[in-house]
Amino acid sequence: MNWFRTLTLPLEASTLARDIDDLYIFIVWISLFFFVLIAGLLAFFITRYRRKGPNDQTPHITHNMKLEITWTVLPLLICLVVFFWGFNGYVRASVAPGSAMEIQVTAKKWVWQFEYPDGSRTINEIHVPIGKPVRLVMTSEDVIHSFFVPSFRVKHDVVPGRYTEVWFQPTKLGIHQVFCTEYCGKGHSDMLAKVYVDDDATYEKWVQEGDETIKTMPLPQLGKLVYEEKGCSTCHTIDGTPSKGPTWKSIYGRPETMSDNRSMMVDENYIRSSMMDPQKDIVKGFEGIMPTFQGLLREREIKGVIEFIKTLK
């Protein structure tokens, strides 16, 4: 049966995945069995009992009690098996172990924000240790989103004004893709995130220092990476095209008019302030919709964004 899993299902990367896949495969094979049975009987009856002449008459048949009981009870039993199998899996997937690490998830157009127990935050990426249960407590700041990790087989709507949750225990090292599966506006298809499943040593090192990319990548390249992965590209263009926020092209070193008609020079301090306290100085003609990146970016990432903007002549 492994060949069928490989051909039809994503990678199994959590303790929940096998139970869900087993039920799915059972339903597929049961459906295939009855399709072949019914289609085969239909073909047989068409051939065996076809009308052979003008004088053929259909015999008077009332019913067959044994046959009627069989085709009523057997599907009922199969449905009961599927129901209790699915319900058991649903209950297991709904209640996280008491030892689970809790991470707060905030969805907003069009980024995922994760906050760890120590108060550190990330955007569009989440690091978790392998083999440890993780509980995500999720809410939305604007519209309905939906958190889906195919390889973990977890999916749940993220609703404004309330908290929902999912949990998983990862079993495969590597990077796993997160999708938003509830249409949430223009940037819906770009609302992606990644789950990094690390071994214990790598996870602890990441908690303390960040990954090697942050420490070694040249600042302009790091800034471009932040732009692409932290949700900046959903509101700011780098080619001069109008969007929800000011374009970054040629913005460095020129004055900008604020909503209160003040003029401010776009320099290092202005860019940092715009990321940490975006509601303080809003460029005229734009709405104050940008979220704060306070606590979301390490110092080198902030410097990288500034250097990247400098290169956009």
PDB file of C-alpha atoms in Angstrom:
ATOM      1  CA  MET A   1       0.000   0.000   0.000  1.00  0.00           C
ATOM      2  CA  ASN A   2       3.031   2.292   0.310  1.00  0.00           C
ATOM      3  CA  TRP A   3       3.124   2.827  -3.457  1.00  0.00           C
ATOM      4  CA  PHE A   4      -0.435   4.179  -3.297  1.00  0.00           C
ATOM      5  CA  ARG A   5       0.504   6.598  -0.497  1.00  0.00           C
ATOM      6  CA  THR A   6       3.536   7.793  -2.429  1.00  0.00           C
ATOM      7  CA  LEU A   7       1.582   8.381  -5.636  1.00  0.00           C
ATOM      8  CA  THR A   8      -1.505  10.056  -4.202  1.00  0.00           C
ATOM      9  CA  LEU A   9      -0.603  11.733  -0.891  1.00  0.00           C
ATOM     10  CA  PRO A  10       1.880  14.375   0.311  1.00  0.00           C
ATOM     11  CA  LEU A  11       4.777  13.526   2.599  1.00  0.00           C
ATOM     12  CA  GLU A  12       3.721  12.278   6.050  1.00  0.00           C
ATOM     13  CA  ALA A  13       5.516  14.530   8.511  1.00  0.00           C
ATOM     14  CA  SER A  14       3.489  14.436  11.735  1.00  0.00           C
ATOM     15  CA  THR A  15       2.058  11.864  14.125  1.00  0.00           C
ATOM     16  CA  LEU A  16      -1.462  12.745  12.945  1.00  0.00           C
ATOM     17  CA  ALA A  17      -0.781  12.090   9.263  1.00  0.00           C
ATOM     18  CA  ARG A  18      -0.777   8.264   9.270  1.00  0.00           C
ATOM     19  CA  ASP A  19      -4.230   7.906  10.885  1.00  0.00           C
ATOM     20  CA  ILE A  20      -5.767  10.431   8.487  1.00  0.00           C
ATOM     21  CA  ASP A  21      -4.142   8.765   5.474  1.00  0.00           C
ATOM     22  CA  ASP A  22      -5.244   5.287   6.578  1.00  0.00           C
ATOM     23  CA  LEU A  23      -8.885   6.401   6.716  1.00  0.00           C
ATOM     24  CA  TYR A  24      -8.585   8.147   3.348  1.00  0.00           C
ATOM     25  CA  ILE A  25      -7.090   5.044   1.713  1.00  0.00           C
ATOM     26  CA  PHE A  26      -9.767   2.812   3.270  1.00  0.00           C
ATOM     27  CA  ILE A  27     -12.530   5.023   1.817  1.00  0.00           C
ATOM     28  CA  VAL A  28     -10.839   5.086  -1.598  1.00  0.00           C
ATOM     29  CA  TRP A  29     -10.509   1.284  -1.791  1.00  0.00           C
ATOM     30  CA  ILE A  30     -14.042   0.671  -0.491  1.00  0.00           C
ATOM     31  CA  SER A  31     -15.382   3.114  -3.094  1.00  0.00           C
ATOM     32  CA  LEU A  32     -13.324   1.455  -5.830  1.00  0.00           C
ATOM     33  CA  PHE A  33     -14.512  -2.015  -4.779  1.00  0.00           C
ATOM     34  CA  PHE A  34     -18.190  -1.079  -4.926  1.00  0.00           C
ATOM     35  CA  PHE A  35     -17.728   0.840  -8.174  1.00  0.00           C
ATOM     36  CA  VAL A  36     -16.231  -2.242  -9.846  1.00  0.00           C
ATOM     37  CA  LEU A  37     -18.870  -4.515  -8.275  1.00  0.00           C
ATOM     38  CA  ILE A  38     -21.843  -2.381  -9.330  1.00  0.00           C
ATOM     39  CA  ALA A  39     -20.481  -1.609 -12.781  1.00  0.00           C
ATOM     40  CA  GLY A  40     -19.618  -5.294 -13.305  1.00  0.00           C
ATOM     41  CA  LEU A  41     -23.076  -6.462 -12.237  1.00  0.00           C
ATOM     42  CA  LEU A  42     -24.657  -3.825 -14.463  1.00  0.00           C
ATOM     43  CA  ALA A  43     -22.684  -5.053 -17.467  1.00  0.00           C
ATOM     44  CA  PHE A  44     -23.528  -8.675 -16.613  1.00  0.00           C
ATOM     45  CA  PHE A  45     -27.262  -7.998 -16.242  1.00  0.00           C
ATOM     46  CA  ILE A  46     -27.377  -6.010 -19.492  1.00  0.00           C
ATOM     47  CA  THR A  47     -25.832  -8.966 -21.308  1.00  0.00           C
ATOM     48  CA  ARG A  48     -27.541 -11.839 -19.479  1.00  0.00           C
ATOM     49  CA  TYR A  49     -31.066 -10.456 -19.280  1.00  0.00           C
ATOM     50  CA  ARG A  50     -31.307  -8.449 -22.454  1.00  0.00           C
ATOM     51  CA  ARG A  51     -34.468  -8.811 -24.502  1.00  0.00           C
ATOM     52  CA  LYS A  52     -33.869 -11.475 -27.146  1.00  0.00           C
ATOM     53  CA  GLY A  53     -37.088 -11.267 -29.112  1.00  0.00           C
ATOM     54  CA  PRO A  54     -40.422  -9.451 -29.504  1.00  0.00           C
ATOM     55  CA  ASN A  55     -42.191 -12.035 -27.362  1.00  0.00           C
ATOM     56  CA  ASP A  56     -39.850 -11.837 -24.379  1.00  0.00           C
ATOM     57  CA  GLN A  57     -41.582 -10.675 -21.231  1.00  0.00           C
ATOM     58  CA  THR A  58     -40.131  -9.579 -17.906  1.00  0.00           C
ATOM     59  CA  PRO A  59     -41.049 -12.114 -15.205  1.00  0.00           C
ATOM     60  CA  HIS A  60     -43.082 -10.850 -12.265  1.00  0.00           C
ATOM     61  CA  ILE A  61     -40.606 -10.467  -9.373  1.00  0.00           C
ATOM     62  CA  THR A  62     -41.719  -8.789  -6.144  1.00  0.00           C
ATOM     63  CA  HIS A  63     -38.598  -8.603  -3.932  1.00  0.00           C
ATOM     64  CA  ASN A  64     -35.786 -10.583  -2.333  1.00  0.00           C
ATOM     65  CA  MET A  65     -35.705 -10.112   1.426  1.00  0.00           C
ATOM     66  CA  LYS A  66     -32.136 -11.448   1.906  1.00  0.00           C
ATOM     67  CA  LEU A  67     -30.760  -9.235  -0.840  1.00  0.00           C
ATOM     68  CA  GLU A  68     -32.529  -6.125   0.479  1.00  0.00           C
ATOM     69  CA  ILE A  69     -31.287  -6.731   4.032  1.00  0.00           C
ATOM     70  CA  THR A  70     -27.736  -7.284   2.732  1.00  0.00           C
ATOM     71  CA  TRP A  71     -27.534  -4.098   0.666  1.00  0.00           C
ATOM     72  CA  THR A  72     -29.035  -2.089   3.556  1.00  0.00           C
ATOM     73  CA  VAL A  73     -27.057  -3.485   6.491  1.00  0.00           C
ATOM     74  CA  LEU A  74     -23.651  -3.812   4.787  1.00  0.00           C
ATOM     75  CA  PRO A  75     -23.391  -0.121   3.708  1.00  0.00           C
ATOM     76  CA  LEU A  76     -24.700   0.910   7.148  1.00  0.00           C
ATOM     77  CA  LEU A  77     -21.916  -1.052   8.857  1.00  0.00           C
ATOM     78  CA  ILE A  78     -19.301   0.457   6.541  1.00  0.00           C
ATOM     79  CA  CYS A  79     -20.616   3.974   7.259  1.00  0.00           C
ATOM     80  CA  LEU A  80     -20.477   3.287  11.011  1.00  0.00           C
ATOM     81  CA  VAL A  81     -16.859   2.115  10.713  1.00  0.00           C
ATOM     82  CA  VAL A  82     -15.941   5.279   8.767  1.00  0.00           C
ATOM     83  CA  PHE A  83     -17.813   7.494  11.248  1.00  0.00           C
ATOM     84  CA  PHE A  84     -16.212   6.120  14.412  1.00  0.00           C
ATOM     85  CA  TRP A  85     -12.784   5.888  12.777  1.00  0.00           C
ATOM     86  CA  GLY A  86     -13.062   9.523  11.647  1.00  0.00           C
ATOM     87  CA  PHE A  87     -14.506  10.705  14.964  1.00  0.00           C
ATOM     88  CA  ASN A  88     -11.676   9.084  16.901  1.00  0.00           C
ATOM     89  CA  GLY A  89      -9.152  10.844  14.656  1.00  0.00           C
ATOM     90  CA  TYR A  90     -11.014  14.146  14.996  1.00  0.00           C
ATOM     91  CA  VAL A  91     -10.939  13.974  18.801  1.00  0.00           C
ATOM     92  CA  ARG A  92      -7.241  13.091  18.783  1.00  0.00           C
ATOM     93  CA  ALA A  93      -6.451  15.988  16.447  1.00  0.00           C
ATOM     94  CA  SER A  94      -8.551  18.442  18.486  1.00  0.00           C
ATOM     95  CA  VAL A  95      -6.911  18.029  21.897  1.00  0.00           C
ATOM     96  CA  ALA A  96      -3.223  18.882  22.197  1.00  0.00           C
ATOM     97  CA  PRO A  97      -1.040  17.073  24.759  1.00  0.00           C
ATOM     98  CA  GLY A  98      -0.524  18.977  27.992  1.00  0.00           C
ATOM     99  CA  SER A  99       3.230  19.153  27.315  1.00  0.00           C
ATOM    100  CA  ALA A 100       2.795  20.913  23.943  1.00  0.00           C
ATOM    101  CA  MET A 101       4.794  24.083  23.260  1.00  0.00           C
ATOM    102  CA  GLU A 102       2.340  26.932  22.657  1.00  0.00           C
ATOM    103  CA  ILE A 103       2.867  29.423  19.832  1.00  0.00           C
ATOM    104  CA  GLN A 104       0.529  32.355  19.189  1.00  0.00           C
ATOM    105  CA  VAL A 105      -0.412  32.842  15.529  1.00  0.00           C
ATOM    106  CA  THR A 106      -1.814  36.102  14.146  1.00  0.00           C
ATOM    107  CA  ALA A 107      -3.064  36.205  10.569  1.00  0.00           C
ATOM    108  CA  LYS A 108      -3.395  39.495   8.725  1.00  0.00           C
ATOM    109  CA  LYS A 109      -3.497  40.578   5.104  1.00  0.00           C
ATOM    110  CA  TRP A 110      -1.230  39.035   3.942  1.00  0.00           C
ATOM    111  CA  VAL A 111       1.240  37.595   6.419  1.00  0.00           C
ATOM    112  CA  TRP A 112       1.461  35.023   9.205  1.00  0.00           C
ATOM    113  CA  GLN A 113       2.936  36.250  12.488  1.00  0.00           C
ATOM    114  CA  PHE A 114       4.191  33.771  15.113  1.00  0.00           C
ATOM    115  CA  GLU A 115       4.968  34.602  18.746  1.00  0.00           C
ATOM    116  CA  TYR A 116       6.945  32.181  20.911  1.00  0.00           C
ATOM    117  CA  PRO A 117       6.691  31.613  24.675  1.00  0.00           C
ATOM    118  CA  ASP A 118       9.795  33.785  25.262  1.00  0.00           C
ATOM    119  CA  GLY A 119       8.158  36.731  23.469  1.00  0.00           C
ATOM    120  CA  SER A 120      10.208  36.535  20.266  1.00  0.00           C
ATOM    121  CA  ARG A 121       8.253  36.856  17.015  1.00  0.00           C
ATOM    122  CA  THR A 122       8.695  35.869  13.390  1.00  0.00           C
ATOM    123  CA  ILE A 123       6.816  36.562  10.184  1.00  0.00           C
ATOM    124  CA  ASN A 124       6.035  33.881   7.602  1.00  0.00           C
ATOM    125  CA  GLU A 125       8.354  31.337   9.201  1.00  0.00           C
ATOM    126  CA  ILE A 126       8.150  29.170  12.270  1.00  0.00           C
ATOM    127  CA  HIS A 127      10.879  26.989  13.803  1.00  0.00           C
ATOM    128  CA  VAL A 128       9.894  23.961  15.889  1.00  0.00           C
ATOM    129  CA  PRO A 129      11.890  21.067  17.382  1.00  0.00           C
ATOM    130  CA  ILE A 130      11.369  17.597  15.942  1.00  0.00           C
ATOM    131  CA  GLY A 131       9.408  15.119  18.023  1.00  0.00           C
ATOM    132  CA  LYS A 132       7.879  17.764  20.304  1.00  0.00           C
ATOM    133  CA  PRO A 133       4.132  18.547  20.238  1.00  0.00           C
ATOM    134  CA  VAL A 134       3.331  22.121  19.199  1.00  0.00           C
ATOM    135  CA  ARG A 135       0.011  23.877  19.859  1.00  0.00           C
ATOM    136  CA  LEU A 136      -0.894  26.863  17.707  1.00  0.00           C
ATOM    137  CA  VAL A 137      -3.415  29.345  19.159  1.00  0.00           C
ATOM    138  CA  MET A 138      -4.639  31.389  16.210  1.00  0.00           C
ATOM    139  CA  THR A 139      -6.627  34.541  15.549  1.00  0.00           C
ATOM    140  CA  SER A 140      -7.046  37.055  12.726  1.00  0.00           C
ATOM    141  CA  GLU A 141      -6.789  40.844  12.716  1.00  0.00           C
ATOM    142  CA  ASP A 142      -9.004  41.389   9.672  1.00  0.00           C
ATOM    143  CA  VAL A 143     -10.803  38.682   7.655  1.00  0.00           C
ATOM    144  CA  ILE A 144     -11.120  34.902   7.791  1.00  0.00           C
ATOM    145  CA  HIS A 145      -7.917  33.071   6.891  1.00  0.00           C
ATOM    146  CA  SER A 146      -7.177  29.340   7.025  1.00  0.00           C
ATOM    147  CA  PHE A 147      -3.947  27.702   8.248  1.00  0.00           C
ATOM    148  CA  PHE A 148      -3.028  24.572   6.278  1.00  0.00           C
ATOM    149  CA  VAL A 149       0.129  22.423   6.349  1.00  0.00           C
ATOM    150  CA  PRO A 150      -0.382  19.526   3.896  1.00  0.00           C
ATOM    151  CA  SER A 151       2.515  17.392   5.168  1.00  0.00           C
ATOM    152  CA  PHE A 152       1.208  17.637   8.767  1.00  0.00           C
ATOM    153  CA  ARG A 153      -2.445  17.082   7.700  1.00  0.00           C
ATOM    154  CA  VAL A 154      -3.592  20.015   9.825  1.00  0.00           C
ATOM    155  CA  LYS A 155      -5.984  22.713   8.650  1.00  0.00           C
ATOM    156  CA  HIS A 156      -8.170  25.165  10.538  1.00  0.00           C
ATOM    157  CA  ASP A 157      -9.898  28.472   9.871  1.00  0.00           C
ATOM    158  CA  VAL A 158      -8.423  31.547  11.574  1.00  0.00           C
ATOM    159  CA  VAL A 159     -11.292  33.837  12.529  1.00  0.00           C
ATOM    160  CA  PRO A 160     -11.274  37.502  13.661  1.00  0.00           C
ATOM    161  CA  GLY A 161     -12.559  38.068  17.184  1.00  0.00           C
ATOM    162  CA  ARG A 162     -12.005  34.523  18.448  1.00  0.00           C
ATOM    163  CA  TYR A 163      -9.304  31.918  18.977  1.00  0.00           C
ATOM    164  CA  THR A 164      -8.967  28.614  17.164  1.00  0.00           C
ATOM    165  CA  GLU A 165      -6.202  26.074  17.539  1.00  0.00           C
ATOM    166  CA  VAL A 166      -4.418  23.169  15.896  1.00  0.00           C
ATOM    167  CA  TRP A 167      -1.585  20.998  17.127  1.00  0.00           C
ATOM    168  CA  PHE A 168       0.969  18.727  15.542  1.00  0.00           C
ATOM    169  CA  GLN A 169       4.022  16.702  16.466  1.00  0.00           C
ATOM    170  CA  PRO A 170       6.525  16.825  13.602  1.00  0.00           C
ATOM    171  CA  THR A 171       8.346  13.637  12.627  1.00  0.00           C
ATOM    172  CA  LYS A 172      10.406  14.747   9.601  1.00  0.00           C
ATOM    173  CA  LEU A 173      13.259  17.246   9.590  1.00  0.00           C
ATOM    174  CA  GLY A 174      13.186  19.909   6.903  1.00  0.00           C
ATOM    175  CA  ILE A 175      10.988  22.697   5.542  1.00  0.00           C
ATOM    176  CA  HIS A 176       7.201  22.287   5.307  1.00  0.00           C
ATOM    177  CA  GLN A 177       4.932  24.671   3.396  1.00  0.00           C
ATOM    178  CA  VAL A 178       2.062  26.608   4.974  1.00  0.00           C
ATOM    179  CA  PHE A 179      -0.844  27.847   2.831  1.00  0.00           C
ATOM    180  CA  CYS A 180      -3.811  30.119   3.458  1.00  0.00           C
ATOM    181  CA  THR A 181      -6.791  28.201   2.060  1.00  0.00           C
ATOM    182  CA  GLU A 182      -9.514  30.798   2.651  1.00  0.00           C
ATOM    183  CA  TYR A 183      -9.685  33.530   0.002  1.00  0.00           C
ATOM    184  CA  CYS A 184      -8.719  36.730   1.805  1.00  0.00           C
ATOM    185  CA  GLY A 185      -8.202  39.325  -0.897  1.00  0.00           C
ATOM    186  CA  LYS A 186      -5.638  40.462  -3.443  1.00  0.00           C
ATOM    187  CA  GLY A 187      -2.584  38.938  -1.742  1.00  0.00           C
ATOM    188  CA  HIS A 188      -4.208  35.607  -0.865  1.00  0.00           C
ATOM    189  CA  SER A 189      -1.977  33.484  -3.099  1.00  0.00           C
ATOM    190  CA  ASP A 190       1.118  35.174  -1.636  1.00  0.00           C
ATOM    191  CA  MET A 191       0.130  34.450   1.970  1.00  0.00           C
ATOM    192  CA  LEU A 192       2.657  31.669   2.412  1.00  0.00           C
ATOM    193  CA  ALA A 193       4.812  30.598   5.324  1.00  0.00           C
ATOM    194  CA  LYS A 194       7.296  27.855   6.114  1.00  0.00           C
ATOM    195  CA  VAL A 195       7.631  25.506   9.070  1.00  0.00           C
ATOM    196  CA  TYR A 196      11.265  24.653   9.799  1.00  0.00           C
ATOM    197  CA  VAL A 197      11.516  21.386  11.721  1.00  0.00           C
ATOM    198  CA  ASP A 198      14.931  21.359  13.427  1.00  0.00           C
ATOM    199  CA  ASP A 199      16.812  18.922  15.605  1.00  0.00           C
ATOM    200  CA  ASP A 200      17.171  20.036  19.223  1.00  0.00           C
ATOM    201  CA  ALA A 201      20.628  21.564  18.812  1.00  0.00           C
ATOM    202  CA  THR A 202      19.686  23.491  15.660  1.00  0.00           C
ATOM    203  CA  TYR A 203      16.484  24.742  17.245  1.00  0.00           C
ATOM    204  CA  GLU A 204      18.240  26.019  20.378  1.00  0.00           C
ATOM    205  CA  LYS A 205      20.887  27.721  18.249  1.00  0.00           C
ATOM    206  CA  TRP A 206      18.176  29.376  16.160  1.00  0.00           C
ATOM    207  CA  VAL A 207      16.416  30.630  19.292  1.00  0.00           C
ATOM    208  CA  GLN A 208      19.645  32.242  20.467  1.00  0.00           C
ATOM    209  CA  GLU A 209      21.188  33.514  17.233  1.00  0.00           C
ATOM    210  CA  GLY A 210      18.920  33.129  14.224  1.00  0.00           C
ATOM    211  CA  ASP A 211      20.051  31.022  11.286  1.00  0.00           C
ATOM    212  CA  GLU A 212      23.279  31.210   9.260  1.00  0.00           C
ATOM    213  CA  THR A 213      21.577  33.197   6.516  1.00  0.00           C
ATOM    214  CA  ILE A 214      20.953  36.111   8.842  1.00  0.00           C
ATOM    215  CA  LYS A 215      24.504  36.063  10.181  1.00  0.00           C
ATOM    216  CA  THR A 216      26.489  35.700   6.951  1.00  0.00           C
ATOM    217  CA  MET A 217      24.473  36.983   3.978  1.00  0.00           C
ATOM    218  CA  PRO A 218      25.504  40.410   2.590  1.00  0.00           C
ATOM    219  CA  LEU A 219      23.175  43.086   3.918  1.00  0.00           C
ATOM    220  CA  PRO A 220      21.508  44.060   0.581  1.00  0.00           C
ATOM    221  CA  GLN A 221      20.792  40.391  -0.183  1.00  0.00           C
ATOM    222  CA  LEU A 222      19.473  39.844   3.334  1.00  0.00           C
ATOM    223  CA  GLY A 223      17.229  42.891   2.910  1.00  0.00           C
ATOM    224  CA  LYS A 224      15.861  41.476  -0.334  1.00  0.00           C
ATOM    225  CA  LEU A 225      15.188  38.152   1.417  1.00  0.00           C
ATOM    226  CA  VAL A 226      13.307  39.963   4.197  1.00  0.00           C
ATOM    227  CA  TYR A 227      11.342  41.881   1.554  1.00  0.00           C
ATOM    228  CA  GLU A 228      10.291  38.646  -0.148  1.00  0.00           C
ATOM    229  CA  GLU A 229       9.629  36.468   2.904  1.00  0.00           C
ATOM    230  CA  LYS A 230       8.312  38.839   5.561  1.00  0.00           C
ATOM    231  CA  GLY A 231       5.331  40.164   3.620  1.00  0.00           C
ATOM    232  CA  CYS A 232       6.830  43.516   2.506  1.00  0.00           C
ATOM    233  CA  SER A 233       6.192  42.682  -1.158  1.00  0.00           C
ATOM    234  CA  THR A 234       2.432  42.560  -0.625  1.00  0.00           C
ATOM    235  CA  CYS A 235       2.282  46.357  -0.115  1.00  0.00           C
ATOM    236  CA  HIS A 236       5.564  47.825  -1.393  1.00  0.00           C
ATOM    237  CA  THR A 237       6.842  47.449  -4.947  1.00  0.00           C
ATOM    238  CA  ILE A 238      10.453  47.859  -6.042  1.00  0.00           C
ATOM    239  CA  ASP A 239       9.773  48.887  -9.656  1.00  0.00           C
ATOM    240  CA  GLY A 240       7.738  52.049  -9.083  1.00  0.00           C
ATOM    241  CA  THR A 241       4.350  50.386  -9.573  1.00  0.00           C
ATOM    242  CA  PRO A 242       1.608  51.867  -7.316  1.00  0.00           C
ATOM    243  CA  SER A 243       0.435  49.619  -4.469  1.00  0.00           C
ATOM    244  CA  LYS A 244      -1.032  49.835  -0.982  1.00  0.00           C
ATOM    245  CA  GLY A 245       2.183  51.381   0.337  1.00  0.00           C
ATOM    246  CA  PRO A 246       4.861  53.673  -1.131  1.00  0.00           C
ATOM    247  CA  THR A 247       7.139  52.051  -3.699  1.00  0.00           C
ATOM    248  CA  TRP A 248      10.715  51.500  -2.535  1.00  0.00           C
ATOM    249  CA  LYS A 249      12.208  52.430  -5.891  1.00  0.00           C
ATOM    250  CA  SER A 250      14.379  55.566  -5.615  1.00  0.00           C
ATOM    251  CA  ILE A 251      12.792  56.408  -2.255  1.00  0.00           C
ATOM    252  CA  TYR A 252      16.036  56.629  -0.281  1.00  0.00           C
ATOM    253  CA  GLY A 253      17.502  60.118   0.073  1.00  0.00           C
ATOM    254  CA  ARG A 254      14.447  62.061  -1.083  1.00  0.00           C
ATOM    255  CA  PRO A 255      11.835  63.987   0.957  1.00  0.00           C
ATOM    256  CA  GLU A 256       8.359  62.553   1.489  1.00  0.00           C
ATOM    257  CA  THR A 257       5.241  64.479   2.489  1.00  0.00           C
ATOM    258  CA  MET A 258       3.400  63.049   5.475  1.00  0.00           C
ATOM    259  CA  SER A 259      -0.376  62.981   5.985  1.00  0.00           C
ATOM    260  CA  ASP A 260      -0.096  66.099   8.172  1.00  0.00           C
ATOM    261  CA  ASN A 261       1.866  67.905   5.383  1.00  0.00           C
ATOM    262  CA  ARG A 262       5.197  67.651   7.183  1.00  0.00           C
ATOM    263  CA  SER A 263       8.192  66.881   4.964  1.00  0.00           C
ATOM    264  CA  MET A 264      10.590  64.143   6.070  1.00  0.00           C
ATOM    265  CA  MET A 265      13.823  62.933   4.508  1.00  0.00           C
ATOM    266  CA  VAL A 266      13.903  59.185   3.803  1.00  0.00           C
ATOM    267  CA  ASP A 267      17.104  58.117   5.567  1.00  0.00           C
ATOM    268  CA  GLU A 268      18.176  55.285   7.864  1.00  0.00           C
ATOM    269  CA  ASN A 269      16.306  56.683  10.870  1.00  0.00           C
ATOM    270  CA  TYR A 270      13.107  57.241   8.891  1.00  0.00           C
ATOM    271  CA  ILE A 271      13.158  53.689   7.482  1.00  0.00           C
ATOM    272  CA  ARG A 272      13.771  52.142  10.902  1.00  0.00           C
ATOM    273  CA  SER A 273      11.003  54.251  12.461  1.00  0.00           C
ATOM    274  CA  SER A 274       8.608  53.258   9.666  1.00  0.00           C
ATOM    275  CA  MET A 275       9.191  49.567  10.434  1.00  0.00           C
ATOM    276  CA  MET A 276       9.061  49.815  14.222  1.00  0.00           C
ATOM    277  CA  ASP A 277       6.305  52.457  14.572  1.00  0.00           C
ATOM    278  CA  PRO A 278       4.506  52.636  11.191  1.00  0.00           C
ATOM    279  CA  GLN A 279       1.578  54.702  12.488  1.00  0.00           C
ATOM    280  CA  LYS A 280       3.814  57.556  13.624  1.00  0.00           C
ATOM    281  CA  ASP A 281       4.569  59.022  10.173  1.00  0.00           C
ATOM    282  CA  ILE A 282       2.191  58.034   7.356  1.00  0.00           C
ATOM    283  CA  VAL A 283       2.998  59.123   3.819  1.00  0.00           C
ATOM    284  CA  LYS A 284       0.346  61.362   2.303  1.00  0.00           C
ATOM    285  CA  GLY A 285      -2.055  59.510   0.035  1.00  0.00           C
ATOM    286  CA  PHE A 286      -1.712  56.154   1.836  1.00  0.00           C
ATOM    287  CA  GLU A 287      -3.650  54.482   4.638  1.00  0.00           C
ATOM    288  CA  GLY A 288      -2.061  53.506   7.951  1.00  0.00           C
ATOM    289  CA  ILE A 289      -2.453  49.751   7.448  1.00  0.00           C
ATOM    290  CA  MET A 290       1.136  48.627   7.964  1.00  0.00           C
ATOM    291  CA  PRO A 291       1.689  46.439  11.068  1.00  0.00           C
ATOM    292  CA  THR A 292       4.631  47.035  13.370  1.00  0.00           C
ATOM    293  CA  PHE A 293       7.726  44.894  12.939  1.00  0.00           C
ATOM    294  CA  GLN A 294       8.882  45.611  16.492  1.00  0.00           C
ATOM    295  CA  GLY A 295      10.265  42.326  17.848  1.00  0.00           C
ATOM    296  CA  LEU A 296       9.819  40.606  14.491  1.00  0.00           C
ATOM    297  CA  LEU A 297      13.160  41.487  12.922  1.00  0.00           C
ATOM    298  CA  ARG A 298      16.655  41.024  14.299  1.00  0.00           C
ATOM    299  CA  GLU A 299      18.992  44.012  14.151  1.00  0.00           C
ATOM    300  CA  ARG A 300      20.894  42.678  11.134  1.00  0.00           C
ATOM    301  CA  GLU A 301      17.639  42.152   9.231  1.00  0.00           C
ATOM    302  CA  ILE A 302      16.662  45.786   9.830  1.00  0.00           C
ATOM    303  CA  LYS A 303      20.052  46.933   8.531  1.00  0.00           C
ATOM    304  CA  GLY A 304      19.609  44.626   5.554  1.00  0.00           C
ATOM    305  CA  VAL A 305      16.290  46.234   4.600  1.00  0.00           C
ATOM    306  CA  ILE A 306      17.849  49.695   4.790  1.00  0.00           C
ATOM    307  CA  GLU A 307      20.783  48.658   2.578  1.00  0.00           C
ATOM    308  CA  PHE A 308      18.454  46.941   0.107  1.00  0.00           C
ATOM    309  CA  ILE A 309      16.348  50.102  -0.235  1.00  0.00           C
ATOM    310  CA  LYS A 310      19.541  52.078  -0.900  1.00  0.00           C
ATOM    311  CA  THR A 311      20.271  49.874  -3.926  1.00  0.00           C
ATOM    312  CA  LEU A 312      16.891  50.562  -5.558  1.00  0.00           C
ATOM    313  CA  LYS A 313      17.992  53.527  -7.640  1.00  0.00           C
TER     314      LYS A 313
END
